[in-house]
Amino acid sequence: MTAKLLPYSSLPAERIGRHAPARLPATIRLGTVHLTVADLARSLAFYESVLGFRVLARTGAAAGQSATAALGVAGSDEALVQLHEQPGARPVPARGRLGIYHLAVLLPTRADLGGFLRHARGRGLHVGSSDHKYSEATYITDPDGFTVEVYRDRSRAEWQVSEQGEVQSALDTLDVAGVLAAAGDAPWQGLPAGTTIGHLHFYTGSLPDAAAFYHSALGFDIETWSLSGALFVGAGGYHHHLGLNVWAAGSPVATEADARLLRWELWLPDAGSRDAAAARLQAAGYAVDPTPDGPIATDPWGIRVLLRAAAPGQA
């Protein structure tokens, strides 16, 4: 029997997802994603010319520190991605290593997605695509083998849930013609103002262990749990801020010799919610280390999250 599907808006918020024992605030957001790359100039050519990021700041290698570049978008001085050069870093293999699966750049509108898709195709690049029901997504691979998803969300009124409150996902064929048409004749001018890091997706070694860290301790709700080998977790009813899968289970964890995720940042609305999340992780037995920017917690596969607190009035 096919499960009955309902409009997302037909269920009250308290019935969406499987709630964490102590939930993250609905107003969390993802911050800077830090990646190591083998050749900074090569990566910048891709992240600027193909993806459309702007370089906000750049440092050279000195005193044992790697060369870096902070990347953002028009109208904001916040870095969405920071690249750290590590000459000789091994590229990500096709099946991946335990660690990052992809980072996902969220565009404000369907027209923006159409503009990006037309731009990337015009450069002769291979662009994957999919319709996830709640979003329309494209995928492209950077020079180190990292997958970057570029997507747009449908409005929540268009999402579907099961009677049990599970947000419905799919891997349907993208309406490429419709997405391209939405862009009209507007020229591509890079990533628009309002672009954010919408979600991250990780290769993990065990879904129960991933749920223990990200759901039970950190506090994300499980929004989708019926996918094969994956859980999608989020806050505030969002379809997912993090994807957690075991599709590369058995692969090695990314090491210091590899192009890899150094850390990602989770912004909480205040110091109290940040400290509470850190305390839950520490109480559950996970490593939590203090830094000047906030506590960093490490999951079972070496994925590090920096917990940050918004200044008053900036949440």
Short mmCIF file of C-alpha atoms in Angstrom, two decimals:
data_model
loop_
_atom_site.label_atom_id
_atom_site.label_comp_id
_atom_site.label_asym_id
_atom_site.label_seq_id
_atom_site.Cartn_x
_atom_site.Cartn_y
_atom_site.Cartn_z
CA MET A 1 0.00 0.00 0.00
CA THR A 2 1.33 3.43 -0.93
CA ALA A 3 1.77 5.70 2.07
CA LYS A 4 -0.55 8.69 2.16
CA LEU A 5 1.25 11.95 1.52
CA LEU A 6 0.16 15.29 2.89
CA PRO A 7 1.07 18.90 2.20
CA TYR A 8 3.86 19.96 4.55
CA SER A 9 1.73 22.84 5.80
CA SER A 10 -1.11 20.51 6.80
CA LEU A 11 0.81 19.23 9.83
CA PRO A 12 1.64 21.38 12.85
CA ALA A 13 5.32 22.07 13.40
CA GLU A 14 5.48 19.74 16.41
CA ARG A 15 4.58 16.81 14.15
CA ILE A 16 7.30 17.41 11.54
CA GLY A 17 10.31 15.10 11.92
CA ARG A 18 11.57 13.02 14.81
CA HIS A 19 12.54 15.52 17.45
CA ALA A 20 15.86 15.45 19.25
CA PRO A 21 15.84 15.00 23.03
CA ALA A 22 17.14 18.59 23.33
CA ARG A 23 16.49 20.41 20.07
CA LEU A 24 18.62 23.00 18.35
CA PRO A 25 16.92 26.39 17.92
CA ALA A 26 14.98 26.85 14.70
CA THR A 27 17.15 29.86 13.82
CA ILE A 28 20.49 28.03 13.43
CA ARG A 29 22.37 28.50 10.19
CA LEU A 30 25.46 27.06 8.57
CA GLY A 31 28.60 29.18 8.44
CA THR A 32 31.96 28.89 6.70
CA VAL A 33 32.99 25.56 5.21
CA HIS A 34 36.79 25.07 5.42
CA LEU A 35 38.39 22.83 2.78
CA THR A 36 41.97 21.86 2.01
CA VAL A 37 42.92 21.96 -1.67
CA ALA A 38 46.09 20.98 -3.50
CA ASP A 39 46.47 24.12 -5.62
CA LEU A 40 44.86 27.35 -4.47
CA ALA A 41 45.18 29.15 -7.81
CA ARG A 42 43.56 26.22 -9.61
CA SER A 43 40.72 26.08 -7.11
CA LEU A 44 40.14 29.83 -7.25
CA ALA A 45 39.79 29.67 -11.02
CA PHE A 46 36.98 27.15 -10.50
CA TYR A 47 35.26 28.76 -7.51
CA GLU A 48 35.34 32.23 -9.07
CA SER A 49 34.85 31.56 -12.79
CA VAL A 50 32.60 28.49 -12.65
CA LEU A 51 30.68 28.76 -9.38
CA GLY A 52 30.67 32.55 -9.21
CA PHE A 53 32.10 33.21 -5.75
CA ARG A 54 33.91 36.47 -4.94
CA VAL A 55 37.29 36.47 -3.17
CA LEU A 56 36.84 38.38 0.07
CA ALA A 57 40.38 37.94 1.43
CA ARG A 58 43.52 36.05 0.56
CA THR A 59 46.67 35.23 2.52
CA GLY A 60 49.99 33.81 1.38
CA ALA A 61 51.85 30.91 2.94
CA ALA A 62 54.05 32.08 5.81
CA ALA A 63 55.48 30.87 9.11
CA GLY A 64 54.08 27.39 8.75
CA GLN A 65 50.61 28.64 7.80
CA SER A 66 48.98 27.61 4.54
CA ALA A 67 47.86 30.04 1.87
CA THR A 68 44.13 30.67 2.13
CA ALA A 69 41.27 32.38 0.33
CA ALA A 70 37.91 33.36 1.83
CA LEU A 71 35.03 33.24 -0.64
CA GLY A 72 31.66 34.96 -0.45
CA VAL A 73 28.98 36.60 -2.56
CA ALA A 74 27.86 40.06 -3.58
CA GLY A 75 26.45 42.20 -0.81
CA SER A 76 28.03 40.34 2.10
CA ASP A 77 31.42 40.18 3.78
CA GLU A 78 30.74 36.76 5.32
CA ALA A 79 32.85 33.90 4.00
CA LEU A 80 30.81 30.91 2.85
CA VAL A 81 33.85 28.83 1.89
CA GLN A 82 37.48 29.12 2.97
CA LEU A 83 40.11 27.28 0.95
CA HIS A 84 43.37 26.21 2.59
CA GLU A 85 46.19 25.25 0.24
CA GLN A 86 48.00 22.00 0.95
CA PRO A 87 50.35 21.20 -1.94
CA GLY A 88 50.28 17.52 -2.78
CA ALA A 89 46.92 16.83 -1.13
CA ARG A 90 45.42 13.73 -2.69
CA PRO A 91 42.21 14.28 -4.65
CA VAL A 92 38.91 12.84 -3.44
CA PRO A 93 38.37 9.42 -5.11
CA ALA A 94 35.16 8.70 -6.98
CA ARG A 95 33.66 6.68 -4.13
CA GLY A 96 34.80 9.22 -1.58
CA ARG A 97 36.38 8.95 1.85
CA LEU A 98 34.59 9.16 5.15
CA GLY A 99 34.10 12.87 5.68
CA ILE A 100 32.45 15.29 3.31
CA TYR A 101 30.22 13.97 0.50
CA HIS A 102 29.19 17.38 -0.81
CA LEU A 103 28.61 20.98 0.16
CA ALA A 104 25.45 22.63 -1.09
CA VAL A 105 25.14 26.25 -2.22
CA LEU A 106 21.56 27.53 -1.87
CA LEU A 107 20.42 30.14 -4.40
CA PRO A 108 17.52 32.50 -3.72
CA THR A 109 15.39 31.72 -6.80
CA ARG A 110 14.74 29.29 -9.63
CA ALA A 111 15.88 31.98 -12.06
CA ASP A 112 19.24 32.09 -10.28
CA LEU A 113 19.56 28.32 -10.67
CA GLY A 114 18.72 28.56 -14.35
CA GLY A 115 21.36 31.23 -14.82
CA PHE A 116 23.99 29.09 -13.14
CA LEU A 117 23.05 25.99 -15.13
CA ARG A 118 23.20 27.86 -18.44
CA HIS A 119 26.55 29.40 -17.47
CA ALA A 120 28.11 26.05 -16.47
CA ARG A 121 26.81 24.27 -19.55
CA GLY A 122 28.11 27.09 -21.71
CA ARG A 123 31.59 26.33 -20.42
CA GLY A 124 31.23 22.74 -21.60
CA LEU A 125 31.18 21.33 -18.08
CA HIS A 126 29.34 18.21 -16.97
CA VAL A 127 26.54 19.18 -14.61
CA GLY A 128 24.48 16.54 -12.83
CA SER A 129 20.93 17.30 -11.76
CA SER A 130 17.97 16.03 -9.77
CA ASP A 131 14.55 17.05 -8.50
CA HIS A 132 14.27 16.28 -4.77
CA LYS A 133 10.60 17.37 -4.43
CA TYR A 134 11.47 20.13 -1.96
CA SER A 135 14.32 21.45 -4.13
CA GLU A 136 15.78 21.49 -7.62
CA ALA A 137 19.48 20.67 -7.64
CA THR A 138 22.54 20.63 -9.87
CA TYR A 139 25.90 19.02 -9.12
CA ILE A 140 29.40 19.81 -10.30
CA THR A 141 32.84 18.53 -9.25
CA ASP A 142 35.71 20.82 -8.32
CA PRO A 143 39.40 20.24 -9.25
CA ASP A 144 40.10 18.29 -6.05
CA GLY A 145 37.12 15.98 -6.48
CA PHE A 146 34.76 17.72 -4.04
CA THR A 147 31.16 17.68 -5.21
CA VAL A 148 29.34 21.02 -5.01
CA GLU A 149 25.56 21.05 -5.16
CA VAL A 150 23.99 24.29 -6.40
CA TYR A 151 20.24 24.32 -5.73
CA ARG A 152 17.09 26.27 -5.04
CA ASP A 153 14.34 25.43 -2.58
CA ARG A 154 10.68 25.21 -3.41
CA SER A 155 8.44 26.97 -0.91
CA ARG A 156 7.43 24.88 2.09
CA ALA A 157 3.86 25.01 0.83
CA GLU A 158 5.02 22.75 -2.03
CA TRP A 159 6.77 20.18 0.19
CA GLN A 160 5.15 16.89 1.16
CA VAL A 161 5.22 14.85 4.35
CA SER A 162 3.95 11.45 5.41
CA GLU A 163 1.30 11.08 8.08
CA GLN A 164 4.20 10.35 10.45
CA GLY A 165 5.77 13.74 9.68
CA GLU A 166 8.61 12.51 7.47
CA VAL A 167 9.67 15.08 4.87
CA GLN A 168 9.45 13.42 1.46
CA SER A 169 12.53 13.33 -0.77
CA ALA A 170 13.14 11.94 -4.25
CA LEU A 171 15.69 11.59 -7.03
CA ASP A 172 13.41 12.62 -9.87
CA THR A 173 14.55 13.99 -13.22
CA LEU A 174 15.09 17.73 -13.14
CA ASP A 175 12.95 19.86 -15.46
CA VAL A 176 16.05 21.29 -17.11
CA ALA A 177 14.10 23.17 -19.78
CA GLY A 178 11.92 24.83 -17.14
CA VAL A 179 14.88 25.77 -14.99
CA LEU A 180 16.74 27.29 -17.95
CA ALA A 181 13.62 29.16 -19.07
CA ALA A 182 13.22 30.67 -15.61
CA ALA A 183 16.51 32.52 -16.08
CA GLY A 184 15.22 34.44 -19.09
CA ASP A 185 17.88 36.45 -20.86
CA ALA A 186 19.58 37.82 -17.76
CA PRO A 187 23.39 37.54 -18.02
CA TRP A 188 25.25 35.44 -15.45
CA GLN A 189 26.94 37.73 -12.93
CA GLY A 190 28.11 35.25 -10.33
CA LEU A 191 26.40 34.06 -7.20
CA PRO A 192 23.70 36.56 -6.23
CA ALA A 193 23.19 38.33 -2.92
CA GLY A 194 21.31 36.08 -0.54
CA THR A 195 23.21 32.93 -1.52
CA THR A 196 24.06 30.75 1.50
CA ILE A 197 25.45 27.34 2.41
CA GLY A 198 22.14 25.49 2.51
CA HIS A 199 23.34 22.11 3.72
CA LEU A 200 26.25 19.71 3.98
CA HIS A 201 26.26 15.98 3.30
CA PHE A 202 28.67 13.58 4.99
CA TYR A 203 29.91 10.06 4.35
CA THR A 204 29.78 8.30 7.74
CA GLY A 205 30.57 4.78 8.86
CA SER A 206 27.35 4.06 10.78
CA LEU A 207 23.89 5.61 10.81
CA PRO A 208 23.26 4.78 14.49
CA ASP A 209 26.56 6.43 15.41
CA ALA A 210 25.79 9.40 13.18
CA ALA A 211 22.36 9.79 14.76
CA ALA A 212 23.89 9.57 18.24
CA PHE A 213 26.20 12.53 17.51
CA TYR A 214 24.08 14.78 15.31
CA HIS A 215 20.57 14.00 16.60
CA SER A 216 20.74 12.78 20.19
CA ALA A 217 23.67 14.95 21.33
CA LEU A 218 23.98 17.97 19.03
CA GLY A 219 20.22 18.35 18.69
CA PHE A 220 19.17 18.16 15.04
CA ASP A 221 15.76 16.64 14.32
CA ILE A 222 15.63 13.70 11.90
CA GLU A 223 13.51 14.99 9.02
CA THR A 224 13.81 12.03 6.61
CA TRP A 225 14.57 8.49 7.77
CA SER A 226 13.26 6.11 5.06
CA LEU A 227 16.01 6.65 2.48
CA SER A 228 18.30 3.72 1.79
CA GLY A 229 21.46 4.16 3.86
CA ALA A 230 20.86 7.78 4.80
CA LEU A 231 19.33 10.14 7.34
CA PHE A 232 18.53 13.79 6.70
CA VAL A 233 18.61 16.03 9.78
CA GLY A 234 17.65 19.66 10.22
CA ALA A 235 16.35 22.33 12.55
CA GLY A 236 13.23 24.47 12.38
CA GLY A 237 11.51 21.95 10.09
CA TYR A 238 14.00 22.48 7.25
CA HIS A 239 14.28 19.47 4.93
CA HIS A 240 17.91 19.02 5.93
CA HIS A 241 20.84 21.03 7.12
CA LEU A 242 22.91 17.83 7.10
CA GLY A 243 22.77 14.62 5.12
CA LEU A 244 24.32 11.57 6.78
CA ASN A 245 24.92 8.44 4.73
CA VAL A 246 26.79 5.13 4.76
CA TRP A 247 27.20 4.91 0.98
CA ALA A 248 31.01 4.83 1.36
CA ALA A 249 31.07 2.69 4.52
CA GLY A 250 34.29 0.70 4.61
CA SER A 251 36.27 3.49 2.95
CA PRO A 252 39.06 5.11 4.97
CA VAL A 253 38.59 8.34 6.88
CA ALA A 254 40.08 11.38 5.13
CA THR A 255 43.56 12.09 6.52
CA GLU A 256 45.97 15.02 6.61
CA ALA A 257 47.37 13.79 3.28
CA ASP A 258 44.00 14.25 1.56
CA ALA A 259 41.93 17.09 0.19
CA ARG A 260 39.32 17.15 2.93
CA LEU A 261 36.89 19.07 5.09
CA LEU A 262 38.84 20.79 7.87
CA ARG A 263 35.73 21.96 9.72
CA TRP A 264 32.30 23.44 9.23
CA GLU A 265 30.61 26.13 11.28
CA LEU A 266 27.22 26.06 12.98
CA TRP A 267 25.85 29.42 14.07
CA LEU A 268 23.48 29.41 17.04
CA PRO A 269 21.39 32.42 18.04
CA ASP A 270 23.16 33.10 21.36
CA ALA A 271 25.92 31.97 23.69
CA GLY A 272 23.48 30.04 25.87
CA SER A 273 22.29 27.77 23.07
CA ARG A 274 25.86 27.33 21.84
CA ASP A 275 27.14 26.35 25.28
CA ALA A 276 24.20 23.99 25.83
CA ALA A 277 24.95 22.17 22.58
CA ALA A 278 28.63 21.88 23.50
CA ALA A 279 27.73 20.56 26.95
CA ARG A 280 25.43 17.89 25.48
CA LEU A 281 28.17 16.69 23.14
CA GLN A 282 30.73 16.60 25.93
CA ALA A 283 28.33 14.76 28.25
CA ALA A 284 27.82 12.15 25.52
CA GLY A 285 31.57 11.49 25.45
CA TYR A 286 32.60 13.39 22.32
CA ALA A 287 35.73 15.53 22.10
CA VAL A 288 34.92 19.22 22.54
CA ASP A 289 37.85 21.65 22.47
CA PRO A 290 37.76 25.38 23.27
CA THR A 291 38.95 27.91 20.69
CA PRO A 292 38.79 31.73 20.57
CA ASP A 293 35.86 31.45 18.13
CA GLY A 294 33.92 28.86 20.13
CA PRO A 295 34.02 25.16 20.99
CA ILE A 296 34.92 22.62 18.29
CA ALA A 297 33.35 19.17 18.53
CA THR A 298 34.58 16.11 16.62
CA ASP A 299 32.32 13.32 15.37
CA PRO A 300 33.35 9.62 15.16
CA TRP A 301 34.89 10.13 11.69
CA GLY A 302 36.96 13.19 12.47
CA ILE A 303 34.43 15.69 11.07
CA ARG A 304 34.79 18.86 13.13
CA VAL A 305 32.07 21.42 13.79
CA LEU A 306 32.81 24.85 15.23
CA LEU A 307 29.90 26.04 17.35
CA ARG A 308 29.50 29.80 17.06
CA ALA A 309 27.18 32.27 18.79
CA ALA A 310 25.63 35.22 17.01
CA ALA A 311 26.16 38.61 18.60
CA PRO A 312 23.05 40.21 20.16
CA GLY A 313 20.76 41.46 17.42
CA GLN A 314 22.49 39.39 14.73
CA ALA A 315 20.79 36.00 15.19
#
